[in-house]
Amino acid sequence: MSILNVDELSVQYSTSRGTVKAVSSVDLGLQQGETIGLVGESGSGKSTLGLSILRLLPPPGHITSGRAIYNNIDLVTADEAVLQRIRGREISMVFQDPSATLNPLMRIRDHFLEFYGAHEPDLSRSDATSKAKGLLVQLGIPSERLEDYPHQLSGGMKQRVCIGLAIALTPRILIADEPTTALDVLVEAQILDLLRGLKRDLNLTLILITHNMGVVAETADRIAVMYAGKLVEVGGTRSIFQKPLHPYTEALLQSVPNLKKRKQPVKSIPGNPPDLVDPPSGCLFHPRCPYAFEKCVVKHPPLLSLDDNRQVACYLRCE
Ligand code: ATP
Ligand code: SF4
Ligand code: MG
């Protein structure tokens, strides 16, 4: 069953340099209970897409067209009051930058009190504190750490607190933006385990944003690959890893170190992602694509559905 449908969503940032076309006509359906890994290089529009689903884009970002349908509500045009009911309670986000969530001048306890005060004003302070303690313990943090300030916590603990605030009202959808990027591999594994456990226990639908293909390999049911603001390939994790169909996905996978094949060299993707103020003509990947031919320079290929629930935007696959 589909829980969220993003339809032709486009987002731009108006800057002094010009208009940044950060997300362009993205279509993405989310199935209840699945984990979808949203991957792509830095600047490909992953965070912008996540933030725009909750209409939390910072200025000068704005949605220029499209829809995001949740529960028959279009989140793009819904009243702010409706969105406020949905944020945190139904759809929640762990932000890429923990400082967007954690105020260095506030104890962890006060973050939870403020959060419950905003969303459940009838809850007493002592009940809110008990709930916060319960959450911290569920997340593997001793409850006395509620008295700490953010700087007194390790990176992994801070990330757990951010996850705790995001799941405090047991949302149905969690958008986790690079939840493990700043962490070492051991703590990363713990956080991924935690997310998998929460997904199972709370029946969460998870959008996991990351540039790390290893993280999606371990965690996601499906993968959506973004390049320069567009989705270029969507499909089951196993089938994408076995046979990437888009040249960009292929390049991304070749750039992941494979511990089983240590002798196989890791290839970096040649060239740089395009400037989204002045993107190239045609297929946005053509300046870096080893398979590009004449047509690729003229028009961007559409994202077409193939067998096996695969979607791909590449002329090599649709002719
Ligand atoms: P990363 O992996 O580095 O987090 P990302 O895939 O999340 O990257 P976004 O942060 O969504 O990418 O950025 C998409 C594009 O929008 C980039 O070109 C970026 O420079 C631009 N952008 C993002 N935020 C702003 C902003 N506040 N003002 C202007 N441009 C922005
Ligand atoms: Fe490469 Fe052309 Fe496919 Fe784009 S459409 S990925 S340039 S082959
Ligand atoms: Mg980001």
Coordinates of C-alpha atoms and ligand atoms in Angstrom, one line a residue:
M1 CA 0.0 0.0 0.0
S2 CA 1.3 3.4 -1.0
I3 CA 1.7 5.8 2.0
L4 CA 3.3 8.8 0.2
N5 CA 3.3 9.8 -3.4
V6 CA 5.6 12.5 -4.6
D7 CA 4.5 13.7 -8.0
E8 CA 6.5 15.9 -10.4
L9 CA 8.0 17.9 -7.5
S10 CA 10.4 20.7 -8.4
V11 CA 12.3 22.9 -6.0
Q12 CA 14.5 25.9 -6.6
Y13 CA 16.7 28.3 -4.6
S14 CA 16.7 31.9 -5.9
T15 CA 20.3 33.1 -5.3
S16 CA 22.3 36.1 -6.4
R17 CA 24.1 33.7 -8.8
G18 CA 20.8 32.7 -10.4
T19 CA 18.2 30.0 -9.9
V20 CA 19.5 26.7 -8.5
K21 CA 17.3 24.0 -9.9
A22 CA 17.8 21.7 -6.9
V23 CA 15.0 19.2 -7.5
S24 CA 13.5 18.7 -10.9
S25 CA 10.2 16.9 -11.6
V26 CA 10.7 14.1 -9.1
D27 CA 8.2 11.2 -9.0
L28 CA 8.5 8.8 -6.1
G29 CA 6.0 6.5 -4.4
L30 CA 6.6 5.1 -1.0
Q31 CA 5.2 1.8 0.2
Q32 CA 4.0 1.4 3.8
G33 CA 6.7 -0.1 5.9
E34 CA 9.5 0.0 3.4
T35 CA 12.9 1.6 3.7
I36 CA 14.0 3.5 0.7
G37 CA 17.6 4.6 0.3
L38 CA 17.9 8.0 -1.4
V39 CA 21.4 8.2 -2.7
G40 CA 23.5 10.5 -4.8
E41 CA 26.6 12.7 -4.7
S42 CA 26.8 15.8 -2.6
G43 CA 24.5 18.5 -4.1
S44 CA 22.3 16.1 -5.9
G45 CA 19.2 17.4 -4.1
K46 CA 18.6 14.7 -1.5
S47 CA 18.2 17.0 1.5
T48 CA 16.1 19.5 -0.5
L49 CA 13.7 16.7 -1.5
G50 CA 13.4 15.5 2.1
L51 CA 12.9 19.0 3.5
S52 CA 10.3 19.9 0.8
I53 CA 8.1 16.9 1.6
L54 CA 7.6 18.5 5.1
R55 CA 7.7 22.0 3.7
L56 CA 10.7 22.8 5.8
L57 CA 12.9 24.3 3.1
P58 CA 15.0 27.2 4.3
P59 CA 14.7 30.4 2.3
P60 CA 15.5 31.1 -0.5
G61 CA 14.2 27.6 -1.3
H62 CA 10.7 27.2 -2.7
I63 CA 8.6 24.5 -4.3
T64 CA 7.8 25.6 -7.8
S65 CA 5.5 22.8 -8.9
G66 CA 4.3 19.3 -8.1
R67 CA 2.5 17.5 -5.3
A68 CA 3.3 15.3 -2.3
I69 CA 0.2 13.3 -1.4
Y70 CA -0.1 11.9 2.1
N71 CA -3.4 10.6 3.4
N72 CA -5.2 12.4 0.6
I73 CA -3.6 15.6 1.6
D74 CA -1.3 17.5 -0.7
L75 CA 1.6 18.6 1.6
V76 CA 2.7 21.2 -1.0
T77 CA -0.5 23.2 -0.8
A78 CA -1.8 22.2 2.7
D79 CA -2.4 24.9 5.3
E80 CA 0.4 25.5 7.8
A81 CA -1.9 24.4 10.6
V82 CA -2.5 21.0 8.8
L83 CA 1.3 20.6 8.3
Q84 CA 2.0 21.3 11.9
R85 CA -0.3 18.5 12.9
I86 CA 1.5 16.2 10.4
R87 CA 5.1 17.2 11.3
G88 CA 6.5 15.0 14.1
R89 CA 3.2 13.2 14.6
E90 CA 2.8 11.5 11.2
I91 CA 6.0 12.4 9.2
S92 CA 9.2 13.3 11.0
M93 CA 12.7 14.1 10.0
V94 CA 16.2 13.6 11.5
F95 CA 18.1 16.6 10.1
Q96 CA 21.5 16.3 8.4
D97 CA 22.9 18.8 10.8
P98 CA 22.3 17.9 14.5
S99 CA 22.7 21.6 15.4
A100 CA 19.4 22.2 13.5
T101 CA 17.8 20.1 16.3
L102 CA 19.9 20.5 19.3
N103 CA 20.4 23.9 20.9
P104 CA 23.8 24.0 22.7
L105 CA 22.4 26.1 25.5
M106 CA 19.6 23.7 26.4
R107 CA 19.8 20.5 28.4
I108 CA 18.6 17.3 26.7
R109 CA 15.6 17.3 29.1
D110 CA 14.5 20.7 28.0
H111 CA 14.6 19.7 24.3
F112 CA 12.1 17.0 25.1
L113 CA 10.0 19.2 27.4
E114 CA 9.9 21.9 24.6
F115 CA 9.0 19.2 22.0
Y116 CA 6.2 17.7 24.1
G117 CA 5.0 21.2 25.1
A118 CA 4.5 22.1 21.5
H119 CA 2.9 18.8 20.4
E120 CA 1.1 17.5 23.5
P121 CA 0.4 20.6 25.6
D122 CA -1.8 18.6 28.0
L123 CA 1.1 16.5 29.1
S124 CA 2.5 17.5 32.6
R125 CA 6.2 18.2 32.9
S126 CA 6.7 15.1 35.0
D127 CA 4.9 12.9 32.5
A128 CA 6.9 14.4 29.7
T129 CA 10.1 13.8 31.6
S130 CA 9.2 10.2 32.2
K131 CA 8.4 9.7 28.5
A132 CA 11.8 11.3 27.6
K133 CA 13.6 9.0 30.1
G134 CA 11.8 5.9 28.6
L135 CA 12.8 7.0 25.1
L136 CA 16.4 7.5 26.0
V137 CA 16.6 4.1 27.5
Q138 CA 14.9 2.6 24.4
L139 CA 17.7 4.3 22.4
G140 CA 20.5 2.9 24.6
I141 CA 21.3 6.1 26.5
P142 CA 21.3 6.2 30.3
S143 CA 18.3 8.3 31.5
E144 CA 20.5 10.5 33.7
R145 CA 22.0 12.0 30.4
L146 CA 18.8 14.0 30.2
E147 CA 20.6 16.5 32.5
D148 CA 23.5 16.9 30.0
Y149 CA 24.0 19.6 27.4
P150 CA 24.5 18.5 23.8
H151 CA 28.3 19.1 23.9
Q152 CA 28.6 16.6 26.8
L153 CA 27.3 13.8 24.6
S154 CA 29.3 11.8 22.0
G155 CA 28.4 12.1 18.3
G156 CA 26.5 8.8 18.4
M157 CA 24.5 9.9 21.5
K158 CA 23.6 13.2 19.9
Q159 CA 22.4 11.4 16.9
R160 CA 20.3 9.1 19.1
V161 CA 18.8 12.0 20.8
C162 CA 17.9 13.6 17.5
I163 CA 16.3 10.2 16.5
G164 CA 14.5 10.2 19.8
L165 CA 13.0 13.6 19.2
A166 CA 12.0 12.5 15.7
I167 CA 10.2 9.3 16.9
A168 CA 8.8 10.7 20.2
L169 CA 5.3 10.8 18.7
T170 CA 5.6 7.5 16.8
P171 CA 5.3 8.9 13.3
R172 CA 4.4 6.7 10.4
I173 CA 7.2 8.0 8.1
L174 CA 10.7 9.0 9.2
I175 CA 13.0 10.9 6.9
A176 CA 16.6 10.3 8.2
D177 CA 19.0 12.6 6.5
E178 CA 22.6 11.3 6.6
P179 CA 22.0 9.9 10.1
T180 CA 25.5 8.3 10.3
T181 CA 27.7 10.5 8.3
A182 CA 29.8 12.1 11.0
L183 CA 30.1 8.8 13.0
D184 CA 32.8 6.1 13.0
V185 CA 31.9 2.7 11.5
L186 CA 31.1 1.1 14.9
V187 CA 28.7 3.8 16.0
E188 CA 27.3 3.9 12.4
A189 CA 26.5 0.2 12.7
Q190 CA 24.8 0.8 16.0
I191 CA 22.7 3.6 14.7
L192 CA 21.7 1.6 11.6
D193 CA 20.7 -1.3 13.9
L194 CA 18.7 1.1 16.0
L195 CA 16.9 2.4 12.9
R196 CA 16.1 -1.2 11.8
G197 CA 14.8 -2.0 15.2
L198 CA 12.6 1.1 15.4
K199 CA 11.3 0.4 11.9
R200 CA 10.3 -3.1 13.0
D201 CA 8.8 -2.1 16.4
L202 CA 7.0 1.0 15.1
N203 CA 6.2 -0.2 11.6
L204 CA 7.9 2.9 10.3
T205 CA 8.3 3.7 6.7
L206 CA 11.9 5.1 6.3
I207 CA 13.4 7.4 3.8
L208 CA 17.1 7.0 4.4
I209 CA 19.1 9.8 2.8
T210 CA 22.8 9.0 2.3
H211 CA 25.7 9.2 -0.1
N212 CA 27.0 5.9 1.3
M213 CA 26.1 2.9 -0.9
G214 CA 27.3 0.5 1.9
V215 CA 24.7 2.0 4.3
V216 CA 21.8 1.4 1.8
A217 CA 23.1 -2.1 0.9
E218 CA 22.6 -3.1 4.5
T219 CA 19.4 -1.2 5.3
A220 CA 17.2 -0.3 2.3
D221 CA 14.6 -2.4 0.6
R222 CA 14.7 -0.1 -2.5
I223 CA 17.1 2.5 -3.8
A224 CA 16.3 5.8 -5.5
V225 CA 19.3 7.3 -7.2
M226 CA 19.4 11.1 -7.6
Y227 CA 21.6 13.0 -10.0
A228 CA 21.6 16.8 -10.3
G229 CA 18.1 17.1 -8.9
K230 CA 16.5 14.3 -10.9
L231 CA 15.8 10.6 -10.1
V232 CA 17.8 8.6 -12.6
E233 CA 17.1 5.1 -11.3
V234 CA 14.7 3.4 -8.8
G235 CA 14.6 -0.3 -8.0
G236 CA 15.0 -3.1 -5.4
T237 CA 18.3 -2.9 -3.5
R238 CA 19.4 -6.4 -4.5
S239 CA 18.6 -6.0 -8.2
I240 CA 20.3 -2.5 -8.4
F241 CA 23.4 -3.9 -6.8
Q242 CA 23.4 -7.0 -9.1
K243 CA 22.7 -5.0 -12.2
P244 CA 22.7 -1.3 -12.2
L245 CA 21.0 0.0 -15.3
H246 CA 21.9 3.7 -15.3
P247 CA 25.5 4.6 -16.0
Y248 CA 25.5 6.9 -13.0
T249 CA 24.4 4.1 -10.7
E250 CA 27.0 1.9 -12.2
A251 CA 29.7 4.5 -11.5
L252 CA 28.4 5.0 -7.9
L253 CA 28.7 1.3 -7.2
Q254 CA 32.2 1.1 -8.7
S255 CA 33.2 3.9 -6.3
V256 CA 32.3 1.7 -3.2
P257 CA 35.2 -0.2 -1.8
N258 CA 34.4 -4.0 -1.9
L259 CA 36.0 -5.7 1.1
K260 CA 35.6 -9.1 -0.6
K261 CA 37.4 -8.0 -3.7
R262 CA 40.3 -6.1 -2.2
K263 CA 42.4 -6.3 -5.4
Q264 CA 39.7 -4.7 -7.5
P265 CA 40.5 -1.0 -7.7
V266 CA 38.0 1.5 -6.5
K267 CA 37.1 4.0 -9.3
S268 CA 36.1 7.5 -8.5
I269 CA 33.5 9.0 -10.8
P270 CA 35.3 11.2 -13.3
G271 CA 34.3 14.9 -13.6
N272 CA 32.1 16.9 -11.2
P273 CA 28.3 17.2 -10.7
P274 CA 26.9 20.0 -12.8
D275 CA 26.3 23.6 -11.6
L276 CA 22.5 23.5 -11.1
V277 CA 22.3 27.3 -11.9
D278 CA 23.4 26.5 -15.4
P279 CA 22.9 22.7 -16.0
P280 CA 24.1 21.0 -19.2
S281 CA 21.7 20.4 -22.0
G282 CA 20.1 17.0 -22.6
C283 CA 20.8 14.2 -20.1
L284 CA 22.4 16.0 -17.1
F285 CA 24.9 13.1 -16.8
H286 CA 26.1 13.3 -20.4
P287 CA 29.4 15.3 -19.7
R288 CA 30.5 12.5 -17.4
C289 CA 28.9 9.5 -19.1
P290 CA 31.2 7.0 -20.9
Y291 CA 28.3 5.8 -23.1
A292 CA 26.9 9.2 -24.2
F293 CA 25.8 9.6 -27.8
E294 CA 24.3 12.4 -29.9
K295 CA 20.8 12.2 -28.6
C296 CA 22.0 12.4 -25.0
V297 CA 23.1 16.0 -25.6
V298 CA 19.7 17.2 -26.8
K299 CA 17.0 16.1 -24.4
H300 CA 16.9 14.6 -20.8
P301 CA 15.6 11.0 -21.0
P302 CA 12.3 10.4 -19.1
L303 CA 12.2 8.1 -16.1
L304 CA 10.6 5.0 -17.6
S305 CA 9.2 1.9 -15.8
L306 CA 10.8 -1.4 -16.8
D307 CA 10.1 -4.9 -15.5
D308 CA 11.0 -5.9 -12.0
N309 CA 9.7 -2.6 -10.5
R310 CA 12.7 -0.8 -12.0
Q311 CA 12.6 2.7 -13.3
V312 CA 15.5 4.2 -15.2
A313 CA 16.1 7.5 -17.1
C314 CA 18.7 6.6 -19.8
Y315 CA 18.4 6.3 -23.6
L316 CA 20.4 3.1 -23.5
R317 CA 17.5 1.5 -21.7
C318 CA 14.5 2.8 -23.6
E319 CA 15.3 2.2 -27.2
Ligands
ATP1 P1 24.8 16.6 0.5 O1 25.1 15.2 0.2 O2 26.0 17.5 0.4 O3 24.0 16.8 1.8 P2 22.3 17.0 -1.0 O4 22.2 15.9 -2.0 O5 21.6 16.9 0.2 O6 23.9 17.2 -0.7 P3 21.1 19.6 -1.3 O7 21.7 20.1 0.0 O8 19.7 19.3 -1.3 O9 22.0 18.3 -1.8 O10 21.5 20.7 -2.4 C1 21.0 20.6 -3.7 C2 21.4 21.9 -4.5 O11 20.8 23.0 -3.9 C3 22.9 22.1 -4.4 O12 23.3 22.7 -5.7 C4 23.0 23.1 -3.3 O13 24.2 24.0 -3.6 C5 21.8 23.9 -3.5 N1 21.3 24.5 -2.2 C6 21.0 23.8 -1.0 N2 20.6 24.6 0.0 C7 20.7 25.9 -0.6 C8 20.5 27.2 0.0 N3 20.1 27.3 1.2 N4 20.7 28.2 -0.9 C9 21.1 28.1 -2.1 N5 21.3 26.8 -2.7 C10 21.2 25.8 -1.9
SF4_2 FE1 24.6 8.3 -20.6 FE2 23.0 9.0 -22.5 FE3 22.2 7.3 -20.7 FE4 22.5 9.9 -20.1 S1 21.0 9.1 -21.5 S2 23.2 8.2 -18.9 S3 24.3 10.4 -21.3 S4 23.8 7.0 -22.2
MG3 MG 22.1 16.8 2.2

